[in-house]
PDB file of C-alpha atoms in Angstrom:
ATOM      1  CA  UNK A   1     -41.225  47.833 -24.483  1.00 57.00           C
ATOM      2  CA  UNK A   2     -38.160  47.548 -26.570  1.00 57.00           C
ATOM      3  CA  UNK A   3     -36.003  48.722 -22.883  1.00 58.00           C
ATOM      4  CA  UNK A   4     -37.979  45.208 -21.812  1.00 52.00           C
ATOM      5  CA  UNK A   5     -37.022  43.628 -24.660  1.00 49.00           C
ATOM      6  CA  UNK A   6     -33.252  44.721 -24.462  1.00 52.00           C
ATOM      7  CA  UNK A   7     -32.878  43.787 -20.578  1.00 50.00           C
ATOM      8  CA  UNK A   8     -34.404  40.269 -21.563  1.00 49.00           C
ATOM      9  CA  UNK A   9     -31.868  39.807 -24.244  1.00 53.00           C
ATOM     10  CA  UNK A  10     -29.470  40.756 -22.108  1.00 52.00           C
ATOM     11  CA  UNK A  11     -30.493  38.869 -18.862  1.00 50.00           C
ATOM     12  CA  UNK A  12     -30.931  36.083 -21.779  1.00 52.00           C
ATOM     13  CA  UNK A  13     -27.078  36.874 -22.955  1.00 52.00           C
ATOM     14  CA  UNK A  14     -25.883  36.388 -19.143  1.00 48.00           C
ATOM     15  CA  UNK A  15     -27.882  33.461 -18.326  1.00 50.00           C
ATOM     16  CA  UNK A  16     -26.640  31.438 -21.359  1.00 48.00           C
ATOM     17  CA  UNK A  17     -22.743  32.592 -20.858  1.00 49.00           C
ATOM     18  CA  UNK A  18     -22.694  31.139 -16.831  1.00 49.00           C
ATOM     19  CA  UNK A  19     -24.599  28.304 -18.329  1.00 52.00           C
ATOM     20  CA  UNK A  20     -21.496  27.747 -21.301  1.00 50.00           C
ATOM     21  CA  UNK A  21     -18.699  28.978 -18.186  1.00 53.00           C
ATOM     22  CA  UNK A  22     -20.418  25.548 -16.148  1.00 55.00           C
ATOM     23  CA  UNK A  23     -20.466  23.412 -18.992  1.00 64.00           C
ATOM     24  CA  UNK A  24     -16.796  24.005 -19.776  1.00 66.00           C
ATOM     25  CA  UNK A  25     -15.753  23.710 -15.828  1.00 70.00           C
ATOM     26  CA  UNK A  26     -17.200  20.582 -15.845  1.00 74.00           C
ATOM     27  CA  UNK A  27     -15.911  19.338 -18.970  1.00 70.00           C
ATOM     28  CA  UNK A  28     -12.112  20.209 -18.302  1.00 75.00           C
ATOM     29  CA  UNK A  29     -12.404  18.981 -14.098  1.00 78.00           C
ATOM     30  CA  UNK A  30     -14.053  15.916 -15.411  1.00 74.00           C
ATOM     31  CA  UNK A  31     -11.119  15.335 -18.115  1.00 74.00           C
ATOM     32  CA  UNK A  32      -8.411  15.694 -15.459  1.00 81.00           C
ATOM     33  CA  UNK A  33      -9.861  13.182 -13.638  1.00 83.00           C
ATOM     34  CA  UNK A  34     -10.154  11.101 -16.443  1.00 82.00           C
ATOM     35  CA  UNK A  35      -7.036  11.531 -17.695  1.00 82.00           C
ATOM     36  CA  UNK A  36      -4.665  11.465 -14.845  1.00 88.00           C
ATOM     37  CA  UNK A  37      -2.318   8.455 -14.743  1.00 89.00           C
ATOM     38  CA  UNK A  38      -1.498   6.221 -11.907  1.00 91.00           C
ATOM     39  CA  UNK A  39       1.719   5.047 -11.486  1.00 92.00           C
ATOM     40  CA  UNK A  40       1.437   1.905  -8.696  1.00 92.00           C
ATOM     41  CA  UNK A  41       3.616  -0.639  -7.755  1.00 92.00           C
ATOM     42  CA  UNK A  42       1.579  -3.982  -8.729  1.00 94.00           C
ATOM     43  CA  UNK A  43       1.778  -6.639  -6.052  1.00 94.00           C
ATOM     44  CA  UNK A  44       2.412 -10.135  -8.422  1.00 94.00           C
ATOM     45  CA  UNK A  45      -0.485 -13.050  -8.089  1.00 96.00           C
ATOM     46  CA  UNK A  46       0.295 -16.237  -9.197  1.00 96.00           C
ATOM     47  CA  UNK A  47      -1.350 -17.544 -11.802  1.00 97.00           C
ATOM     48  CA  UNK A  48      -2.342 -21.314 -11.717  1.00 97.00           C
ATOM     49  CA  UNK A  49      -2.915 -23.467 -14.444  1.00 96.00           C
ATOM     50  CA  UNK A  50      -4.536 -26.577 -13.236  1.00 97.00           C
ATOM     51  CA  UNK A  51      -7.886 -27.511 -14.509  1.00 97.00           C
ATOM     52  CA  UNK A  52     -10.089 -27.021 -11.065  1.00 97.00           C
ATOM     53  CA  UNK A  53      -8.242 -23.411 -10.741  1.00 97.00           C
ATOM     54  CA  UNK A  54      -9.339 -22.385 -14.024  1.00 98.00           C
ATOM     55  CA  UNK A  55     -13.047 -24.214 -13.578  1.00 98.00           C
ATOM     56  CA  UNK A  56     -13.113 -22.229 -10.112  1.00 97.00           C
ATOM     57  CA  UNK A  57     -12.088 -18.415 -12.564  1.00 97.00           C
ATOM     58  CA  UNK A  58     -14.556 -19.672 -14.564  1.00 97.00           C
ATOM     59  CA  UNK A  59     -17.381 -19.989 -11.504  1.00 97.00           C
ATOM     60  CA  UNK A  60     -16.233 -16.496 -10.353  1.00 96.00           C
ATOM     61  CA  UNK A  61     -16.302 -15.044 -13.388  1.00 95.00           C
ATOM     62  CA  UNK A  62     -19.924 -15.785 -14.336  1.00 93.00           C
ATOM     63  CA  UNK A  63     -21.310 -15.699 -10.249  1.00 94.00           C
ATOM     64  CA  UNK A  64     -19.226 -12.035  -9.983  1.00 91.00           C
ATOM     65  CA  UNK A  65     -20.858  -9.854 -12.902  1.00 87.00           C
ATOM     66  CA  UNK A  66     -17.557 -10.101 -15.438  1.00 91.00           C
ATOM     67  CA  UNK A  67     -20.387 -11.092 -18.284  1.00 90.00           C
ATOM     68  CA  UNK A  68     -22.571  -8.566 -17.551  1.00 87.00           C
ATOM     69  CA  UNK A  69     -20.244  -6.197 -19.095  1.00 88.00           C
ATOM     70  CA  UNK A  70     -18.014  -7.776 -20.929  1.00 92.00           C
ATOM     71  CA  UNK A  71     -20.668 -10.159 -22.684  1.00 92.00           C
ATOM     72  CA  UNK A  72     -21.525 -13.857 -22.885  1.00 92.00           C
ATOM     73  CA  UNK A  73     -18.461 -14.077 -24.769  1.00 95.00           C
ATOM     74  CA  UNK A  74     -15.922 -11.911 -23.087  1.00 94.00           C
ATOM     75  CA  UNK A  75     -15.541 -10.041 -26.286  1.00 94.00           C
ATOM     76  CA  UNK A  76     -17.585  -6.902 -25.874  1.00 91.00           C
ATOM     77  CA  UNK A  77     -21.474  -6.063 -24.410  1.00 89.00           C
ATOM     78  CA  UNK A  78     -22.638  -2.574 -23.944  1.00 89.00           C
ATOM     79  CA  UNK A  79     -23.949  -1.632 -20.766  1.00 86.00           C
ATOM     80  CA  UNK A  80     -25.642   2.047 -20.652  1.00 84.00           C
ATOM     81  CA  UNK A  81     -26.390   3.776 -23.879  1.00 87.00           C
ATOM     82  CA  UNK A  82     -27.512   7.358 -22.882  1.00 85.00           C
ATOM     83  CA  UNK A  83     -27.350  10.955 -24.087  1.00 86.00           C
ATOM     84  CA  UNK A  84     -26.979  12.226 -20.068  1.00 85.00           C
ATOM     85  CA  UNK A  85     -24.804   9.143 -19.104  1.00 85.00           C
ATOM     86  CA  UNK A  86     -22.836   8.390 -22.037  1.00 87.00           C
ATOM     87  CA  UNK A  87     -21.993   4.967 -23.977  1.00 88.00           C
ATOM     88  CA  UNK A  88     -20.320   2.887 -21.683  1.00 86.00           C
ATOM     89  CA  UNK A  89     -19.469  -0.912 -23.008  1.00 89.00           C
ATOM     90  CA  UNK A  90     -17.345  -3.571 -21.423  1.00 90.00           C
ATOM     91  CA  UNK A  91     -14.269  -4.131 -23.923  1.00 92.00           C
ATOM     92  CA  UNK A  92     -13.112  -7.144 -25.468  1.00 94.00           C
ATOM     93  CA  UNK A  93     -11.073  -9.199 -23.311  1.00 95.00           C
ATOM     94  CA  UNK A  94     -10.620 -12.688 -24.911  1.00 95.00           C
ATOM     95  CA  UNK A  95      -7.193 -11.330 -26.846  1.00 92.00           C
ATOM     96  CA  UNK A  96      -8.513 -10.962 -30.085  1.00 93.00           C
ATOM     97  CA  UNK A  97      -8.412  -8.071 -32.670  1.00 93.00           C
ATOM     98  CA  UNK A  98      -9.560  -5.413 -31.094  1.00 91.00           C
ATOM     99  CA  UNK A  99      -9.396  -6.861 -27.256  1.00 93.00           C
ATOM    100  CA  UNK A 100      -7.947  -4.833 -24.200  1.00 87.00           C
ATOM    101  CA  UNK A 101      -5.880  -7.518 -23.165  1.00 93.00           C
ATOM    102  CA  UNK A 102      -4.110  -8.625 -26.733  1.00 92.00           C
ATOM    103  CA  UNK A 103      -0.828  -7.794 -24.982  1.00 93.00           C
ATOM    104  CA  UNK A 104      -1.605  -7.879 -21.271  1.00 95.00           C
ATOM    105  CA  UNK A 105       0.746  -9.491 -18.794  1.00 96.00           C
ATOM    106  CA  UNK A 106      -0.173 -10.483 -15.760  1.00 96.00           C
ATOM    107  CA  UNK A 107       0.721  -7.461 -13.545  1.00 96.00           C
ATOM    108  CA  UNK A 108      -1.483  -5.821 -16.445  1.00 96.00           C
ATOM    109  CA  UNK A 109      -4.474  -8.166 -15.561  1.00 97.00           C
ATOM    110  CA  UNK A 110      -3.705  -7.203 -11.580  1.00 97.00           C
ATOM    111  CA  UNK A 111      -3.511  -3.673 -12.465  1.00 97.00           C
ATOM    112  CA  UNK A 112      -7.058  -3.229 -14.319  1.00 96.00           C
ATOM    113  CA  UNK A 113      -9.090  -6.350 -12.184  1.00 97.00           C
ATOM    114  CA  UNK A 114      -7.578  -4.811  -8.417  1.00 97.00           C
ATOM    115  CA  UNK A 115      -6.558  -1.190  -8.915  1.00 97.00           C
ATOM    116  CA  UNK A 116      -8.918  -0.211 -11.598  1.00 95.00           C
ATOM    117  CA  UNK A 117      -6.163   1.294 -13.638  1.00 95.00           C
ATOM    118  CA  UNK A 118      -5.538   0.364 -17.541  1.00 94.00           C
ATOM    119  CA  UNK A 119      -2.175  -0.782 -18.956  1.00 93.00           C
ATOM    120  CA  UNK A 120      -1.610   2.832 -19.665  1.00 92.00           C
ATOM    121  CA  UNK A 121      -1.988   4.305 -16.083  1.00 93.00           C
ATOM    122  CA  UNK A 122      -5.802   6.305 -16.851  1.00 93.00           C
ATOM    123  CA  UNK A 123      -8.136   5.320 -14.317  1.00 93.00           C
ATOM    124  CA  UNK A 124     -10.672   2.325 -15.640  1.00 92.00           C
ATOM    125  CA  UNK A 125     -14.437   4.051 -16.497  1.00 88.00           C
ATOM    126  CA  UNK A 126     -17.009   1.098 -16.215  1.00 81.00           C
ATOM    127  CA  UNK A 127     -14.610  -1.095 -13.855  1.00 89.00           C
ATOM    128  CA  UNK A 128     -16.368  -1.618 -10.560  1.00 90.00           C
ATOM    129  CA  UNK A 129     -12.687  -2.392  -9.099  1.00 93.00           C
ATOM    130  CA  UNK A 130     -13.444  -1.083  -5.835  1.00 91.00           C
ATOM    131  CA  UNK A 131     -15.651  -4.556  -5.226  1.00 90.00           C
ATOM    132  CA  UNK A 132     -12.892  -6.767  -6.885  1.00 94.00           C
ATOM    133  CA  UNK A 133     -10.182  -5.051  -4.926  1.00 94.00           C
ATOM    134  CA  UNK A 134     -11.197  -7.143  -1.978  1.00 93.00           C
ATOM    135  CA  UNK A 135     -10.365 -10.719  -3.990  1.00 96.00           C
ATOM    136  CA  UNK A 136      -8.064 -12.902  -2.552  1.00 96.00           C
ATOM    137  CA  UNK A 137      -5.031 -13.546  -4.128  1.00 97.00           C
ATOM    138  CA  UNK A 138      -6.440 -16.983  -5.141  1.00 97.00           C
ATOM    139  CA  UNK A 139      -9.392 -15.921  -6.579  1.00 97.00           C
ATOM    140  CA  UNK A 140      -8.240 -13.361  -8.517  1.00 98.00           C
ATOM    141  CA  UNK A 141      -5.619 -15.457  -9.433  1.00 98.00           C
ATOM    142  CA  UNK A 142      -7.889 -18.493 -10.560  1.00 98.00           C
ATOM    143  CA  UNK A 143     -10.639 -15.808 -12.345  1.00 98.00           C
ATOM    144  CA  UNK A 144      -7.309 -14.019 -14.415  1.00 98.00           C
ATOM    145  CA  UNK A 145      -6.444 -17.798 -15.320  1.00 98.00           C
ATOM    146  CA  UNK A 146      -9.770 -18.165 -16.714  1.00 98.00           C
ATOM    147  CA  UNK A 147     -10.029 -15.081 -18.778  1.00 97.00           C
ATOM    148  CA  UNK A 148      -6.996 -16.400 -20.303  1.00 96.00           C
ATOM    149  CA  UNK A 149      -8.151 -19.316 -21.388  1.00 96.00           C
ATOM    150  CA  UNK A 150     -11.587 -18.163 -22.732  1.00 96.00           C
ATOM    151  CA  UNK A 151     -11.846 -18.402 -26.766  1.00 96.00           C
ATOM    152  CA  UNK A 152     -10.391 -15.413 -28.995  1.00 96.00           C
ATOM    153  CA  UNK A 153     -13.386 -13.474 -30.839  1.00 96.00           C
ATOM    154  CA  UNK A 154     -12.206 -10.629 -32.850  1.00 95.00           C
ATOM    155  CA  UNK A 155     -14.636  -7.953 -32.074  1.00 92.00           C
ATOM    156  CA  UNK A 156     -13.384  -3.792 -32.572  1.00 88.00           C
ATOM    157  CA  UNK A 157     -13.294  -2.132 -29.267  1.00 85.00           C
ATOM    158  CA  UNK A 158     -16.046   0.674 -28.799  1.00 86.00           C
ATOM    159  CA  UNK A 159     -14.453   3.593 -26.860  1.00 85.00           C
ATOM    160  CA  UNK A 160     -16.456   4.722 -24.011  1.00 85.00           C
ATOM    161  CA  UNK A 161     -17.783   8.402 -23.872  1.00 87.00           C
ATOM    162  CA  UNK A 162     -18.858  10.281 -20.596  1.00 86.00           C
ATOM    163  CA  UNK A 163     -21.780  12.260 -21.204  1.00 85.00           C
ATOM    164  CA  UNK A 164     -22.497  15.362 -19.407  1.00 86.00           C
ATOM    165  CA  UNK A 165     -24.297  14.044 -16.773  1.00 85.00           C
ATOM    166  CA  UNK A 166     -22.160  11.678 -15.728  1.00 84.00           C
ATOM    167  CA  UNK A 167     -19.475  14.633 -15.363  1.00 86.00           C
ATOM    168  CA  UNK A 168     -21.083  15.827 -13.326  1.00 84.00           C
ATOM    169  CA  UNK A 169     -22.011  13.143 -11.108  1.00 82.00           C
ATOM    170  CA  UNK A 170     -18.691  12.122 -11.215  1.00 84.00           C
ATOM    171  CA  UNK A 171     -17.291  15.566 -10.279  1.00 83.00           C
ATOM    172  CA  UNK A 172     -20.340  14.878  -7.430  1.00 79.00           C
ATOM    173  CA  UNK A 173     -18.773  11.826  -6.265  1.00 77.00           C
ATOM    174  CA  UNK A 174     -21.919   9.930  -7.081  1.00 77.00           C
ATOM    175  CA  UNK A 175     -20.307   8.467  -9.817  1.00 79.00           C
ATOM    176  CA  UNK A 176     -16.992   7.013  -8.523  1.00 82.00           C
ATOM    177  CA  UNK A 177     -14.058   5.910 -10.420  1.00 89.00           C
ATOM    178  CA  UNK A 178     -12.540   3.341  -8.589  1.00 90.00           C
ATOM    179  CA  UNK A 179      -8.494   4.449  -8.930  1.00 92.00           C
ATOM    180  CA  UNK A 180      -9.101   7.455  -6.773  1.00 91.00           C
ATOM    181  CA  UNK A 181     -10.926   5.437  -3.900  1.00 90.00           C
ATOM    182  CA  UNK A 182      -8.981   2.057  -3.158  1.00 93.00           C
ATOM    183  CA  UNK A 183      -5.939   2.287  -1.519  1.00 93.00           C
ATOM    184  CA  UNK A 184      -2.874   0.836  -4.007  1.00 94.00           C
ATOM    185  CA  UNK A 185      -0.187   0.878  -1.755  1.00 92.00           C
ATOM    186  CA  UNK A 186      -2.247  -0.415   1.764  1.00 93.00           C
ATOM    187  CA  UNK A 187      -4.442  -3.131  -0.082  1.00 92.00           C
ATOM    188  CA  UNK A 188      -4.164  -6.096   1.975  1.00 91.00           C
ATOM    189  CA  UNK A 189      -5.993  -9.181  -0.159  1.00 92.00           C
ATOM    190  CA  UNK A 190      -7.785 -11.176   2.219  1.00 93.00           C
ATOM    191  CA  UNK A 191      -7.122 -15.160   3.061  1.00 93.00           C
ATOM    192  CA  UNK A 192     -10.850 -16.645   3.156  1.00 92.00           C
ATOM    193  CA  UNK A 193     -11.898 -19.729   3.490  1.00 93.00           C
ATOM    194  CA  UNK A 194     -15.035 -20.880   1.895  1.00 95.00           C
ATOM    195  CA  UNK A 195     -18.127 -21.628   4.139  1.00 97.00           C
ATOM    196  CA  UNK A 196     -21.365 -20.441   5.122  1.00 97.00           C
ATOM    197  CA  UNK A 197     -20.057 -18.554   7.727  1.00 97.00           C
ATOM    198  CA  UNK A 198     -20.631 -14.528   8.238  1.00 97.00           C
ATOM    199  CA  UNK A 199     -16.889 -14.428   7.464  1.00 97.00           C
ATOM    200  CA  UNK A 200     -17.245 -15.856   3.647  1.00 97.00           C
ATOM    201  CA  UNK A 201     -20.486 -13.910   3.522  1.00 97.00           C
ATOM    202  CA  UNK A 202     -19.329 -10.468   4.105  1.00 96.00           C
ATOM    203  CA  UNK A 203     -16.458 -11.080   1.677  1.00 96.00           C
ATOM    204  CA  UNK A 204     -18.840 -11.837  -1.344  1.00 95.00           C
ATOM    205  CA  UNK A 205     -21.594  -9.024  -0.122  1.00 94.00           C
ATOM    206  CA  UNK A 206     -18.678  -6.541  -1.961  1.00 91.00           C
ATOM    207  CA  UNK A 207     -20.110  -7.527  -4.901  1.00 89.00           C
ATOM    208  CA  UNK A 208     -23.383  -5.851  -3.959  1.00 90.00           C
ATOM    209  CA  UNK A 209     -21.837  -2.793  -2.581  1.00 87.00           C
ATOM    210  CA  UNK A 210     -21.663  -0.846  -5.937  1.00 84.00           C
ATOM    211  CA  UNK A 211     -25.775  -0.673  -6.437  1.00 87.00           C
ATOM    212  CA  UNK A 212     -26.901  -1.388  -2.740  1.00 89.00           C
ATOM    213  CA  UNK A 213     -24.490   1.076  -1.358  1.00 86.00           C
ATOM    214  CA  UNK A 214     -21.622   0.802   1.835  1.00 85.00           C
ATOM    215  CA  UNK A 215     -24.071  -0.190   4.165  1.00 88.00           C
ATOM    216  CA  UNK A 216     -26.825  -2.142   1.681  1.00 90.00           C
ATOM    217  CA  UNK A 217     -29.348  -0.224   2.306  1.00 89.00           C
ATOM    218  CA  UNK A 218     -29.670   0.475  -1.437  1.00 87.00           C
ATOM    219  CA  UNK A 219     -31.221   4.045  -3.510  1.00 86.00           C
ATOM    220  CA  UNK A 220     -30.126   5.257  -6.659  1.00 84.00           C
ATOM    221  CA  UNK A 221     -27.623   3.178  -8.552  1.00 82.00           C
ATOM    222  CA  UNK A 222     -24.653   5.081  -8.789  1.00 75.00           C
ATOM    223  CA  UNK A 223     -24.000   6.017 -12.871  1.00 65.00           C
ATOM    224  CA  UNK A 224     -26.852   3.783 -14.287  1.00 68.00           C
ATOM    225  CA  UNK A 225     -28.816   5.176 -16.784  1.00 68.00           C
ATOM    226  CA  UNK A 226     -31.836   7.588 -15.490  1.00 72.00           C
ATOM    227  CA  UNK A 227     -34.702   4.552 -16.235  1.00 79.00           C
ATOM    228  CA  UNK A 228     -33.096   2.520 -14.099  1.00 80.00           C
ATOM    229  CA  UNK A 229     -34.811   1.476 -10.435  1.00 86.00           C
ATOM    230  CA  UNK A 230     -33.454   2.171  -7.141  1.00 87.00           C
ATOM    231  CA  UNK A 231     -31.660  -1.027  -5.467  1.00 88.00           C
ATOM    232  CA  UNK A 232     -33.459  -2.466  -2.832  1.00 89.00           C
ATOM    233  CA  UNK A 233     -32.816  -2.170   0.857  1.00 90.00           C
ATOM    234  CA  UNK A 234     -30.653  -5.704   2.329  1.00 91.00           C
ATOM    235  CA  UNK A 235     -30.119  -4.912   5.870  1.00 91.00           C
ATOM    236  CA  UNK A 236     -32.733  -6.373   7.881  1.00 92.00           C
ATOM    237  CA  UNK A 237     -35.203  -3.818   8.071  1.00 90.00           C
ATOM    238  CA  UNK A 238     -35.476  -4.586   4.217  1.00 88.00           C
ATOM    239  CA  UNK A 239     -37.603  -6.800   2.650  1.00 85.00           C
ATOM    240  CA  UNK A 240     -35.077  -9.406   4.335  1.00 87.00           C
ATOM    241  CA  UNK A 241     -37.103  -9.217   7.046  1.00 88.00           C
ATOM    242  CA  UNK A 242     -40.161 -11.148   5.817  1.00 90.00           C
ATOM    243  CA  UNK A 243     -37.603 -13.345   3.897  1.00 93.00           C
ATOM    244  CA  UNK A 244     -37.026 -17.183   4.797  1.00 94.00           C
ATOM    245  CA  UNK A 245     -33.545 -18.574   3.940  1.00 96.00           C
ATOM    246  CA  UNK A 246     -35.817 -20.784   1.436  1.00 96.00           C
ATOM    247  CA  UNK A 247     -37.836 -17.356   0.034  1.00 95.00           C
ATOM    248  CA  UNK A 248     -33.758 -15.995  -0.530  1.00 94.00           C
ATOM    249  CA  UNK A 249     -32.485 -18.897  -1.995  1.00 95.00           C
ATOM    250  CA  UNK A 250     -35.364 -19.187  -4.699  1.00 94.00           C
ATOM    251  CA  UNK A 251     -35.032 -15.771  -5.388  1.00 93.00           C
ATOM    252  CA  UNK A 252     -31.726 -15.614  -6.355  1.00 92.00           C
ATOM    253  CA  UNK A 253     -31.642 -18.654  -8.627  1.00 93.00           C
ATOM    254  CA  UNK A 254     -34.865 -18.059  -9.955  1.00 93.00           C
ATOM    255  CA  UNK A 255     -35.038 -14.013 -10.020  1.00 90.00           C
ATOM    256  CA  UNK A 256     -38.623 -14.427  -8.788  1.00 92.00           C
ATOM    257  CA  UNK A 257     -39.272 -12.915  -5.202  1.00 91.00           C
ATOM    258  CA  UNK A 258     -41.861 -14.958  -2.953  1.00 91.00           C
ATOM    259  CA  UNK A 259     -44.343 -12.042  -3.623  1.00 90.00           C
ATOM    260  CA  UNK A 260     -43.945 -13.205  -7.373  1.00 91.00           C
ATOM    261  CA  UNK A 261     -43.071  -9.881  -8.711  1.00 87.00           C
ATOM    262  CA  UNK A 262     -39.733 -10.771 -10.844  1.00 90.00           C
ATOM    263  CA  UNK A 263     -36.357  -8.870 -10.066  1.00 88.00           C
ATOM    264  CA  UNK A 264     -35.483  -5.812 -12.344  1.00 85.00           C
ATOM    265  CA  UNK A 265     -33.318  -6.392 -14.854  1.00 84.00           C
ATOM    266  CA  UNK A 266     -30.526  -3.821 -13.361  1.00 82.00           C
ATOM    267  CA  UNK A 267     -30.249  -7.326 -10.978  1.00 85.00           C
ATOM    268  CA  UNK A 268     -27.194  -9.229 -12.344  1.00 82.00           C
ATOM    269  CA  UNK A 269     -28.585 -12.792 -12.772  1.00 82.00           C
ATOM    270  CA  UNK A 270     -25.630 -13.801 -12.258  1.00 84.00           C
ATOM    271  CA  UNK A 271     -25.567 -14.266  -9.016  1.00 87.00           C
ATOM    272  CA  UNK A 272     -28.269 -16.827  -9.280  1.00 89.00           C
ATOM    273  CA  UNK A 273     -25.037 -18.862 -10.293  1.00 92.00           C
ATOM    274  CA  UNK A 274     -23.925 -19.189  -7.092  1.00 95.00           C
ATOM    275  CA  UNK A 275     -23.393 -22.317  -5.536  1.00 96.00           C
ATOM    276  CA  UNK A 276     -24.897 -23.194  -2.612  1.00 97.00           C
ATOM    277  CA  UNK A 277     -22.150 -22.278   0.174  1.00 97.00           C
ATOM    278  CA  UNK A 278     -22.040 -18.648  -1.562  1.00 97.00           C
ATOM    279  CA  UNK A 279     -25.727 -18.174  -1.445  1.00 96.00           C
ATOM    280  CA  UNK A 280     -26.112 -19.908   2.399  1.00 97.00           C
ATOM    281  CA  UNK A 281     -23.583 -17.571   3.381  1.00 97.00           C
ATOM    282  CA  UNK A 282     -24.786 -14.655   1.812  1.00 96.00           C
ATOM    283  CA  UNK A 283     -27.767 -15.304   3.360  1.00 96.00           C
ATOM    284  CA  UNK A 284     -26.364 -15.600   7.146  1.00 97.00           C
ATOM    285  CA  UNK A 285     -24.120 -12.066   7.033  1.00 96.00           C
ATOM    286  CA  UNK A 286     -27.368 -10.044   5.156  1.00 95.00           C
ATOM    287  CA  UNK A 287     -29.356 -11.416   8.670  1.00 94.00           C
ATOM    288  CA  UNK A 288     -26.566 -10.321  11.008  1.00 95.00           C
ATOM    289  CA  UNK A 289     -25.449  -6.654   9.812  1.00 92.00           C
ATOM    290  CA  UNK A 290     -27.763  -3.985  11.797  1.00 92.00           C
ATOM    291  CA  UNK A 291     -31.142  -3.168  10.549  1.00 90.00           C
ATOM    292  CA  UNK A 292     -30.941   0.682   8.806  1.00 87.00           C
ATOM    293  CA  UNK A 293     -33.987   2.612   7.495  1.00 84.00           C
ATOM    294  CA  UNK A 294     -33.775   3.027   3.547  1.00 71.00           C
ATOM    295  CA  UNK A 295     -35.893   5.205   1.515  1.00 60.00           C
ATOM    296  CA  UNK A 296     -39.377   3.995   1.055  1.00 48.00           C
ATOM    297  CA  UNK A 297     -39.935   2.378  -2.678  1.00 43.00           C
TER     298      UNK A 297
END
């Protein structure tokens, strides 16, 4: 018995030092991806100042998912608070004590919105830059002139901690941070014209990319907390397919689906705010991409 006992503890011993030898590999590949610095050359937008610019930053600004992290107020909101995940909060961005962008300038604002990249080269956590690298220069333009106009609220910044988890997952590639996957040097912005055309359409579906995946047909949310749904399938062999432009339409600026079952939360009601031409378009490019099989929910 006590040779049983004394291979246990020692099976025990081995089992718990490959566990520690993982948990420190992860923790110091996960910090050098954290922590490297990008050094980029930051292509200038310019910034308008005209009223209807800054009404149109404002529209993109609450349509695109900015107050979802970053509050009602611009001035903080936290987004996932979870042991395995981590506390992740949008920072303050209205300038204030405490704010992110007390001393941005505007290749700062470029830098962070675009390339995903802070002021001081790290790569941007929470950012979901990959979707806003694909703004045109006039949108991102009009949405930075915006967030510079929005009242100053002096709120502390809470500093955002990767649990172990999300390590992982990051070290995975499920989680992605968005300065290792755009291309800074080849980004070409795009010159759209507003319509409900497939055109305009596939330009705004980036925003659904990050939870619906590359080609929509949705799963687990990349780096959302472990209670949170799957994202539904939007290719047409989705729930699209029973859809009328009317059923899509009420769904999005209600958040009720014509079976009457509400949307999940994880659903950024924000694109309820859409005006009509985003939504109609939308609409038109979801019905033309091909139909792909998505996991059953």
């Amino acid at each position: 018995m006590k040779r049983v006992l004394k291979f246990l503890g020692y099976a025990l011993g081995v089992v718990v030092a490959v566990l520690l030898v993982a948990i420190g590999s992860i923790y110091a590949l996960s910090n050098r991806r954290l922590h490297k610095t990008y050094q980029i050359a930051v292509k200038p937008v310019v910034i308008p100042t005209d009223a209807a610019a800054i009404a149109w930053g404002n529209h993109i600004a609450h349509t695109r998912g900015c107050a979802e992290c970053h509050g009602a107020d611009f001035a903080g909101h936290k987004v996932v608070d979870d042991p395995a995940i981590g506390l992740m909060c949008g920072p303050n961005l209205t300038g204030g004590q405490g704010s992110l962008t007390q001393t941005f300038n505007n290749d700062d604002w470029v830098r962070a919105i675009r390339h995903g990249i802070a002021k001081d080269g790290h790569a941007l956590v929470l950012m979901p830059s990959i979707e806003f690298s694909h703004f045109s220069d006039t949108d991102l333009g009009a949405l930075i002139a915006y967030l510079k106009t929005v009242p100053v609220v002096n709120r502390a910044r809470v500093p955002i901690t990767v649990g172990p988890v999300a390590r992982g997952l990051i070290l995975a590639g499920k989680i992605q941070l968005a300065a290792e996957h755009i291309d800074h040097a080849g980004l070409v912005p795009p010159v759209i014209i507003p319509g409900v055309t497939i055109e305009y359409g596939h330009y705004l579906s980036a925003g659904c990319v990050g939870c619906h995946g590359e080609q929509l047909v949705g799963g687990k949310i990349p780096g959302g907390a472990p209670n949170w749904p799957h994202s539904r399938n939007l290719t047409p062999a989705g729930d699209l397919a029973k859809w009328t432009e009317a059923d899509f339409f009420k769904t999005l600026k209600t958040g009720v689906r014509p079976d009457g079952l509400k949307l999940s939360p994880v659903m950024p009601i924000a694109f309820g705010q859409m005006n009509d031409t985003e939504i109609g378009a939308l609409w038109v490019y979801l019905k033309s991409i091909p139909p792909v099989a998505g996991e059953k929910l």
